[in-house]
Every structure is written in structure tokens, then in C-alpha cells.
PDB file of C-alpha atoms in Angstrom:
ATOM      1  CA  MET A 134      55.116-217.424 -35.354  1.00 53.00           C
ATOM      2  CA  SER A 135      51.820-218.777 -36.586  1.00 59.00           C
ATOM      3  CA  GLU A 136      50.526-217.806 -39.988  1.00 59.00           C
ATOM      4  CA  GLU A 137      47.382-216.250 -38.478  1.00 60.00           C
ATOM      5  CA  LYS A 138      49.422-214.071 -36.111  1.00 56.00           C
ATOM      6  CA  HIS A 139      51.624-212.963 -38.987  1.00 55.00           C
ATOM      7  CA  LYS A 140      48.567-211.944 -40.992  1.00 54.00           C
ATOM      8  CA  ARG A 141      47.213-209.899 -38.051  1.00 59.00           C
ATOM      9  CA  GLN A 142      50.531-208.063 -37.727  1.00 59.00           C
ATOM     10  CA  ASN A 143      50.508-207.272 -41.433  1.00 58.00           C
ATOM     11  CA  ARG A 144      46.954-205.976 -41.218  1.00 60.00           C
ATOM     12  CA  ASN A 145      47.866-203.801 -38.207  1.00 64.00           C
ATOM     13  CA  SER A 146      50.923-202.431 -40.010  1.00 67.00           C
ATOM     14  CA  LEU A 147      48.872-201.611 -43.074  1.00 66.00           C
ATOM     15  CA  PHE A 148      46.199-199.961 -40.932  1.00 67.00           C
ATOM     16  CA  ARG A 149      48.793-197.787 -39.127  1.00 72.00           C
ATOM     17  CA  LEU A 150      50.338-196.835 -42.455  1.00 71.00           C
ATOM     18  CA  TYR A 151      46.888-195.896 -43.745  1.00 70.00           C
ATOM     19  CA  LEU A 152      46.233-193.716 -40.685  1.00 73.00           C
ATOM     20  CA  ILE A 153      49.584-191.965 -41.067  1.00 79.00           C
ATOM     21  CA  ARG A 154      48.976-191.230 -44.747  1.00 77.00           C
ATOM     22  CA  LEU A 155      45.429-190.060 -44.005  1.00 73.00           C
ATOM     23  CA  SER A 156      46.682-187.728 -41.247  1.00 77.00           C
ATOM     24  CA  VAL A 157      49.340-186.253 -43.532  1.00 77.00           C
ATOM     25  CA  PHE A 158      46.804-185.757 -46.322  1.00 75.00           C
ATOM     26  CA  LEU A 159      44.281-184.069 -44.008  1.00 78.00           C
ATOM     27  CA  GLY A 160      46.990-181.832 -42.546  1.00 77.00           C
ATOM     28  CA  ILE A 161      48.131-180.690 -45.975  1.00 82.00           C
ATOM     29  CA  ALA A 162      44.529-180.193 -47.114  1.00 73.00           C
ATOM     30  CA  LEU A 163      43.713-178.042 -44.069  1.00 75.00           C
ATOM     31  CA  ALA A 164      46.865-175.945 -44.504  1.00 75.00           C
ATOM     32  CA  VAL A 165      46.141-175.364 -48.199  1.00 71.00           C
ATOM     33  CA  THR A 166      42.504-174.498 -47.446  1.00 70.00           C
ATOM     34  CA  ALA A 167      43.483-172.015 -44.727  1.00 62.00           C
ATOM     35  CA  LEU A 168      46.049-170.349 -46.986  1.00 66.00           C
ATOM     36  CA  ALA A 169      43.598-170.170 -49.889  1.00 57.00           C
ATOM     37  CA  THR A 170      40.945-168.635 -47.614  1.00 54.00           C
ATOM     38  CA  LEU A 171      43.331-165.901 -46.465  1.00 53.00           C
ATOM     39  CA  VAL A 172      44.398-165.144 -50.030  1.00 53.00           C
ATOM     40  CA  VAL A 173      40.816-165.030 -51.297  1.00 50.00           C
ATOM     41  CA  LYS A 174      39.740-162.786 -48.411  1.00 49.00           C
ATOM     42  CA  GLY A 175      42.574-160.363 -49.127  1.00 52.00           C
ATOM     43  CA  TYR A 176      41.885-160.200 -52.857  1.00 52.00           C
ATOM     44  CA  ALA A 177      38.134-159.922 -52.323  1.00 47.00           C
ATOM     45  CA  THR A 178      38.487-157.091 -49.819  1.00 50.00           C
ATOM     46  CA  ARG A 179      40.851-155.122 -52.046  1.00 51.00           C
ATOM     47  CA  PHE A 180      38.543-155.740 -55.009  1.00 47.00           C
ATOM     48  CA  VAL A 181      35.568-154.343 -53.090  1.00 47.00           C
ATOM     49  CA  HIS A 182      37.406-151.162 -52.136  1.00 49.00           C
ATOM     50  CA  LYS A 183      38.716-150.670 -55.683  1.00 47.00           C
ATOM     51  CA  ALA A 184      35.283-151.369 -57.151  1.00 42.00           C
ATOM     52  CA  GLU A 185      33.750-148.698 -54.940  1.00 45.00           C
ATOM     53  CA  THR A 186      35.743-146.077 -56.826  1.00 43.00           C
ATOM     54  CA  ALA A 187      34.291-147.273 -60.118  1.00 40.00           C
ATOM     55  CA  TYR A 188      30.588-147.971 -59.664  1.00 38.00           C
ATOM     56  CA  SER A 189      27.910-145.290 -59.773  1.00 42.00           C
ATOM     57  CA  MET A 190      27.212-143.355 -56.587  1.00 41.00           C
ATOM     58  CA  ARG A 191      23.857-143.534 -54.832  1.00 43.00           C
ATOM     59  CA  VAL A 192      21.692-140.454 -54.458  1.00 39.00           C
ATOM     60  CA  ASP A 193      22.516-140.300 -50.736  1.00 46.00           C
ATOM     61  CA  ASP A 194      26.281-140.518 -51.256  1.00 59.00           C
ATOM     62  CA  ILE A 195      28.504-137.529 -50.590  1.00 66.00           C
ATOM     63  CA  THR A 196      30.004-135.957 -53.708  1.00 77.00           C
ATOM     64  CA  PRO A 197      33.746-135.470 -53.095  1.00 81.00           C
ATOM     65  CA  ASP A 198      35.217-132.020 -53.726  1.00 85.00           C
ATOM     66  CA  PRO A 199      39.037-132.370 -53.925  1.00 85.00           C
ATOM     67  CA  SER A 200      39.732-128.614 -53.996  1.00 89.00           C
ATOM     68  CA  PHE A 201      42.065-127.776 -51.122  1.00 89.00           C
ATOM     69  CA  GLU A 202      44.283-124.765 -50.391  1.00 89.00           C
ATOM     70  CA  PRO A 203      46.508-125.134 -47.308  1.00 89.00           C
ATOM     71  CA  ASP A 204      46.727-122.082 -45.021  1.00 86.00           C
ATOM     72  CA  SER A 205      44.247-120.154 -47.182  1.00 88.00           C
ATOM     73  CA  LEU A 206      41.960-119.248 -44.257  1.00 88.00           C
ATOM     74  CA  SER A 207      42.803-116.982 -41.335  1.00 84.00           C
ATOM     75  CA  GLU A 208      40.579-118.775 -38.830  1.00 87.00           C
ATOM     76  CA  ILE A 209      38.656-121.990 -38.255  1.00 87.00           C
ATOM     77  CA  PRO A 210      35.427-121.909 -40.324  1.00 88.00           C
ATOM     78  CA  GLU A 211      32.020-122.649 -38.830  1.00 84.00           C
ATOM     79  CA  GLY A 212      31.735-125.714 -41.029  1.00 82.00           C
ATOM     80  CA  TYR A 213      32.167-127.223 -44.471  1.00 89.00           C
ATOM     81  CA  ARG A 214      29.988-128.643 -47.195  1.00 89.00           C
ATOM     82  CA  LEU A 215      29.779-132.436 -47.008  1.00 90.00           C
ATOM     83  CA  GLY A 216      32.349-133.989 -49.325  1.00 91.00           C
ATOM     84  CA  LYS A 217      34.772-131.058 -49.193  1.00 93.00           C
ATOM     85  CA  LYS A 218      38.435-131.953 -48.761  1.00 94.00           C
ATOM     86  CA  VAL A 219      39.368-130.293 -45.481  1.00 95.00           C
ATOM     87  CA  ALA A 220      42.813-131.607 -44.588  1.00 95.00           C
ATOM     88  CA  VAL A 221      45.725-133.921 -45.236  1.00 96.00           C
ATOM     89  CA  ILE A 222      46.685-136.193 -42.356  1.00 97.00           C
ATOM     90  CA  THR A 223      50.215-137.612 -42.128  1.00 96.00           C
ATOM     91  CA  SER A 224      52.418-139.575 -39.756  1.00 96.00           C
ATOM     92  CA  GLU A 225      56.029-140.270 -40.658  1.00 96.00           C
ATOM     93  CA  ALA A 226      56.226-142.949 -37.963  1.00 95.00           C
ATOM     94  CA  VAL A 227      53.939-145.333 -39.880  1.00 95.00           C
ATOM     95  CA  GLY A 228      53.837-143.868 -43.392  1.00 96.00           C
ATOM     96  CA  LEU A 229      50.318-142.425 -43.130  1.00 95.00           C
ATOM     97  CA  ASN A 230      49.380-139.881 -45.818  1.00 96.00           C
ATOM     98  CA  SER A 231      45.682-139.442 -46.558  1.00 96.00           C
ATOM     99  CA  SER A 232      43.275-136.775 -47.771  1.00 95.00           C
ATOM    100  CA  VAL A 233      40.490-135.973 -45.299  1.00 95.00           C
ATOM    101  CA  TYR A 234      36.972-135.252 -46.576  1.00 95.00           C
ATOM    102  CA  TYR A 235      34.185-133.719 -44.520  1.00 93.00           C
ATOM    103  CA  GLY A 236      31.652-136.403 -43.668  1.00 90.00           C
ATOM    104  CA  ALA A 237      32.289-140.002 -42.574  1.00 85.00           C
ATOM    105  CA  ASP A 238      30.814-141.668 -45.641  1.00 81.00           C
ATOM    106  CA  ARG A 239      31.864-144.539 -47.913  1.00 81.00           C
ATOM    107  CA  SER A 240      32.404-141.935 -50.654  1.00 80.00           C
ATOM    108  CA  SER A 241      34.919-140.086 -48.484  1.00 85.00           C
ATOM    109  CA  MET A 242      36.737-143.318 -47.736  1.00 86.00           C
ATOM    110  CA  ARG A 243      36.941-144.185 -51.437  1.00 85.00           C
ATOM    111  CA  TYR A 244      39.389-141.337 -51.897  1.00 88.00           C
ATOM    112  CA  GLY A 245      40.964-141.103 -48.442  1.00 92.00           C
ATOM    113  CA  CYS A 246      39.245-140.856 -45.066  1.00 94.00           C
ATOM    114  CA  GLY A 247      36.251-139.037 -43.596  1.00 94.00           C
ATOM    115  CA  LEU A 248      35.960-136.485 -40.781  1.00 94.00           C
ATOM    116  CA  SER A 249      32.600-137.036 -39.068  1.00 92.00           C
ATOM    117  CA  SER A 250      30.321-134.006 -39.298  1.00 91.00           C
ATOM    118  CA  GLN A 251      28.907-134.992 -35.887  1.00 90.00           C
ATOM    119  CA  TYR A 252      32.173-134.008 -34.203  1.00 92.00           C
ATOM    120  CA  THR A 253      34.402-130.903 -34.112  1.00 92.00           C
ATOM    121  CA  LEU A 254      36.846-129.628 -36.715  1.00 94.00           C
ATOM    122  CA  PHE A 255      40.571-130.066 -36.149  1.00 95.00           C
ATOM    123  CA  GLY A 256      42.067-127.637 -33.649  1.00 92.00           C
ATOM    124  CA  GLN A 257      38.860-126.991 -31.742  1.00 90.00           C
ATOM    125  CA  ASP A 258      38.091-127.821 -28.112  1.00 90.00           C
ATOM    126  CA  GLY A 259      36.545-131.235 -28.653  1.00 92.00           C
ATOM    127  CA  VAL A 260      36.856-134.555 -30.451  1.00 94.00           C
ATOM    128  CA  SER A 261      37.680-134.794 -34.167  1.00 95.00           C
ATOM    129  CA  TYR A 262      36.632-138.271 -35.339  1.00 95.00           C
ATOM    130  CA  VAL A 263      38.170-139.591 -38.571  1.00 95.00           C
ATOM    131  CA  THR A 264      37.412-142.971 -40.156  1.00 93.00           C
ATOM    132  CA  GLY A 265      39.036-144.925 -42.986  1.00 93.00           C
ATOM    133  CA  TYR A 266      39.434-148.452 -44.357  1.00 91.00           C
ATOM    134  CA  SER A 267      42.121-150.641 -42.785  1.00 88.00           C
ATOM    135  CA  GLU A 268      42.725-152.185 -46.235  1.00 87.00           C
ATOM    136  CA  ALA A 269      43.189-148.785 -47.894  1.00 88.00           C
ATOM    137  CA  ASP A 270      44.431-145.376 -46.691  1.00 91.00           C
ATOM    138  CA  PHE A 271      44.125-146.270 -43.017  1.00 92.00           C
ATOM    139  CA  ALA A 272      46.232-149.444 -43.155  1.00 93.00           C
ATOM    140  CA  PRO A 273      49.169-147.576 -41.507  1.00 95.00           C
ATOM    141  CA  VAL A 274      46.926-146.633 -38.564  1.00 95.00           C
ATOM    142  CA  LEU A 275      47.008-150.290 -37.462  1.00 95.00           C
ATOM    143  CA  LYS A 276      50.731-149.887 -36.742  1.00 95.00           C
ATOM    144  CA  MET A 277      50.437-146.751 -34.598  1.00 96.00           C
ATOM    145  CA  LYS A 278      51.616-146.826 -31.000  1.00 95.00           C
ATOM    146  CA  VAL A 279      51.749-144.478 -28.045  1.00 97.00           C
ATOM    147  CA  GLY A 280      54.149-141.594 -28.645  1.00 96.00           C
ATOM    148  CA  ASP A 281      53.781-141.505 -32.443  1.00 97.00           C
ATOM    149  CA  LYS A 282      53.287-138.061 -33.971  1.00 97.00           C
ATOM    150  CA  ILE A 283      50.403-137.102 -36.290  1.00 97.00           C
ATOM    151  CA  SER A 284      50.164-133.911 -38.336  1.00 97.00           C
ATOM    152  CA  VAL A 285      46.932-132.525 -39.777  1.00 97.00           C
ATOM    153  CA  ALA A 286      47.362-129.797 -42.402  1.00 96.00           C
ATOM    154  CA  THR A 287      44.156-127.786 -42.912  1.00 95.00           C
ATOM    155  CA  GLU A 288      43.161-124.660 -44.830  1.00 94.00           C
ATOM    156  CA  TYR A 289      43.478-122.673 -41.589  1.00 93.00           C
ATOM    157  CA  GLY A 290      46.806-124.040 -40.370  1.00 94.00           C
ATOM    158  CA  THR A 291      48.416-127.218 -39.045  1.00 95.00           C
ATOM    159  CA  VAL A 292      47.566-129.128 -35.888  1.00 96.00           C
ATOM    160  CA  ASN A 293      50.098-131.573 -34.423  1.00 97.00           C
ATOM    161  CA  TYR A 294      49.052-134.485 -32.225  1.00 97.00           C
ATOM    162  CA  THR A 295      50.735-137.182 -30.120  1.00 97.00           C
ATOM    163  CA  VAL A 296      49.219-140.658 -29.788  1.00 97.00           C
ATOM    164  CA  THR A 297      48.218-141.435 -26.194  1.00 96.00           C
ATOM    165  CA  ASP A 298      46.240-144.668 -26.575  1.00 94.00           C
ATOM    166  CA  SER A 299      45.101-147.368 -29.009  1.00 94.00           C
ATOM    167  CA  TYR A 300      42.684-150.291 -28.834  1.00 91.00           C
ATOM    168  CA  SER A 301      40.172-152.379 -30.808  1.00 87.00           C
ATOM    169  CA  GLY A 302      36.445-151.943 -30.264  1.00 81.00           C
ATOM    170  CA  GLU A 303      33.038-152.655 -31.763  1.00 81.00           C
ATOM    171  CA  ASN A 304      31.803-149.824 -33.977  1.00 73.00           C
ATOM    172  CA  LYS A 305      28.355-149.694 -32.396  1.00 74.00           C
ATOM    173  CA  LYS A 306      29.766-149.474 -28.869  1.00 74.00           C
ATOM    174  CA  LEU A 307      32.379-146.762 -29.354  1.00 78.00           C
ATOM    175  CA  ASP A 308      31.969-143.856 -26.928  1.00 80.00           C
ATOM    176  CA  PHE A 309      34.235-140.803 -26.936  1.00 84.00           C
ATOM    177  CA  SER A 310      32.203-138.630 -24.563  1.00 82.00           C
ATOM    178  CA  ASN A 311      34.836-138.829 -21.816  1.00 85.00           C
ATOM    179  CA  TYR A 312      37.571-137.182 -23.901  1.00 88.00           C
ATOM    180  CA  LYS A 313      38.148-133.495 -23.170  1.00 87.00           C
ATOM    181  CA  GLY A 314      40.142-130.834 -25.019  1.00 90.00           C
ATOM    182  CA  ASP A 315      41.459-131.000 -28.584  1.00 93.00           C
ATOM    183  CA  THR A 316      41.450-134.761 -29.212  1.00 94.00           C
ATOM    184  CA  LEU A 317      41.935-136.648 -32.470  1.00 95.00           C
ATOM    185  CA  ILE A 318      40.330-140.084 -32.844  1.00 95.00           C
ATOM    186  CA  LEU A 319      41.356-142.257 -35.799  1.00 95.00           C
ATOM    187  CA  SER A 320      39.182-145.272 -36.576  1.00 93.00           C
ATOM    188  CA  SER A 321      40.626-147.866 -38.962  1.00 93.00           C
ATOM    189  CA  LEU A 322      37.683-150.070 -40.005  1.00 89.00           C
ATOM    190  CA  TYR A 323      38.402-153.781 -40.335  1.00 87.00           C
ATOM    191  CA  PRO A 324      37.297-155.318 -43.677  1.00 79.00           C
ATOM    192  CA  MET A 325      33.891-156.948 -44.092  1.00 72.00           C
ATOM    193  CA  LEU A 326      35.346-160.363 -44.923  1.00 68.00           C
ATOM    194  CA  SER A 327      37.635-160.529 -41.885  1.00 64.00           C
ATOM    195  CA  ASN A 328      37.006-162.127 -38.500  1.00 70.00           C
ATOM    196  CA  ASP A 329      36.996-158.601 -37.011  1.00 68.00           C
ATOM    197  CA  TRP A 330      34.171-157.307 -39.194  1.00 73.00           C
ATOM    198  CA  GLY A 331      32.114-154.783 -37.239  1.00 76.00           C
ATOM    199  CA  LYS A 332      35.133-153.665 -35.248  1.00 84.00           C
ATOM    200  CA  ALA A 333      37.729-150.937 -35.665  1.00 89.00           C
ATOM    201  CA  PHE A 334      41.246-150.198 -34.489  1.00 92.00           C
ATOM    202  CA  ILE A 335      41.069-146.926 -32.557  1.00 93.00           C
ATOM    203  CA  VAL A 336      43.914-144.467 -32.087  1.00 95.00           C
ATOM    204  CA  VAL A 337      43.575-141.606 -29.603  1.00 95.00           C
ATOM    205  CA  ALA A 338      45.843-138.567 -29.911  1.00 95.00           C
ATOM    206  CA  ARG A 339      45.994-135.257 -28.044  1.00 95.00           C
ATOM    207  CA  ALA A 340      46.927-131.928 -29.591  1.00 94.00           C
ATOM    208  CA  ASP A 341      50.441-130.699 -28.824  1.00 93.00           C
ATOM    209  CA  GLY A 342      49.230-127.099 -28.891  1.00 87.00           C
ATOM    210  CA  GLU A 343      47.123-124.670 -30.842  1.00 86.00           C
ATOM    211  CA  VAL A 344      46.751-124.422 -34.610  1.00 86.00           C
ATOM    212  CA  GLN A 345      50.005-123.234 -36.162  1.00 85.00           C
TER     213      GLN A 345
END
């Protein structure tokens, strides 16, 4: 073998070794970056939700009223003051246990979840729309599936529901006008720093019967 050919083979071997090392380095760097991004997103999202419970409220925020007396009313009221705690929603299937405040507002979701004042109260002939953070009280909602049971304890009795559907959708395009009868809609809002920001995981449940 000529000396020149030997030198070319050495250079080729060194070049291949360089490419292999570079590929390994880039692969490790990408993996570390991806992991760090996920960790930072998780910490940042949890920090935001925790911080919301600490900073001063705006003038247009709902003021939460945690007073709540189960089964203290004989019938469904005409309505509630915004911010009033109106129920406790639970589901043993996924470990859901959250206080429900009247009004779907960030203040309500600081302390639990919010029942939209634009929809009906629990146990009425219509849609009850409840929203919460997927990184807070409504994290268990992401695990709900068809057939799971949901219980809503109010001041006028308890309403039991069975999950009939679930899906992800964009918040601005959600439409519940086609649902008839006593229907519960749970909306678990994806965090701002996630790839699904602006979307929500929706759970649809139908009442098993009247208020008990």
C-alpha cells in the first residue's frame, strides 16, 4: 500500500470518527434540551397557578365566598352571587374532588373550578358548564372515560352523572347547543405554556336522575 493511500485511509477514518462523535453529542444535547424544556414548562405552569393565589385581585375579579352548607335548601335557587361556592364535585374513578364556585373566572379556578353563569345550575333541564385548570384541581378530568361516575353535592341536594363522551377542542370553537336535558360539561383547560394552549379536554356527562 502506498504511503499516500494510507494517509487517505487515516483521514477517512478520522473523519468518520469525528462524525460519529458529533452525532452522539448532538443526540445527547437534543435529549437534554427536550427534557429541560418539559421540566421548565411544568415548573413554570405550576408556579403561575400558585402565584395566582397570592397576588392582588383585579377590580373585575370575582371575590370567592367559601361558605357552603350541603342540603340546606329545599329547592333549586334562581341563581347565586358570583363567587359563591355552590357545590363540591367528586369522582372516585379518577380521584376528582373540587369546590365549585359560581362564575367561570380565574379567581374561581384559583380555589377550585368555576360554574359558568351563562349556563344552568346543576340538576336543571340544560347544560351546566364547569371549567378548571388541567394543572390544578381539574388534572383528574384528563383521565376520565366513558362510564365513569361523577357526583355533584349542592346546597339543594346531590346530582349524579355518568360520562358519555370526551374529546379535546379549541376553547373559542366549543359549542354545546346540541345537548338536551340535564347535562354536565367539564372543561379542563390546558396550560398556557403547553403545545395545547388554547384548547381544553372536554368531558360530557348525563344526569342519572333527578336531584336527590
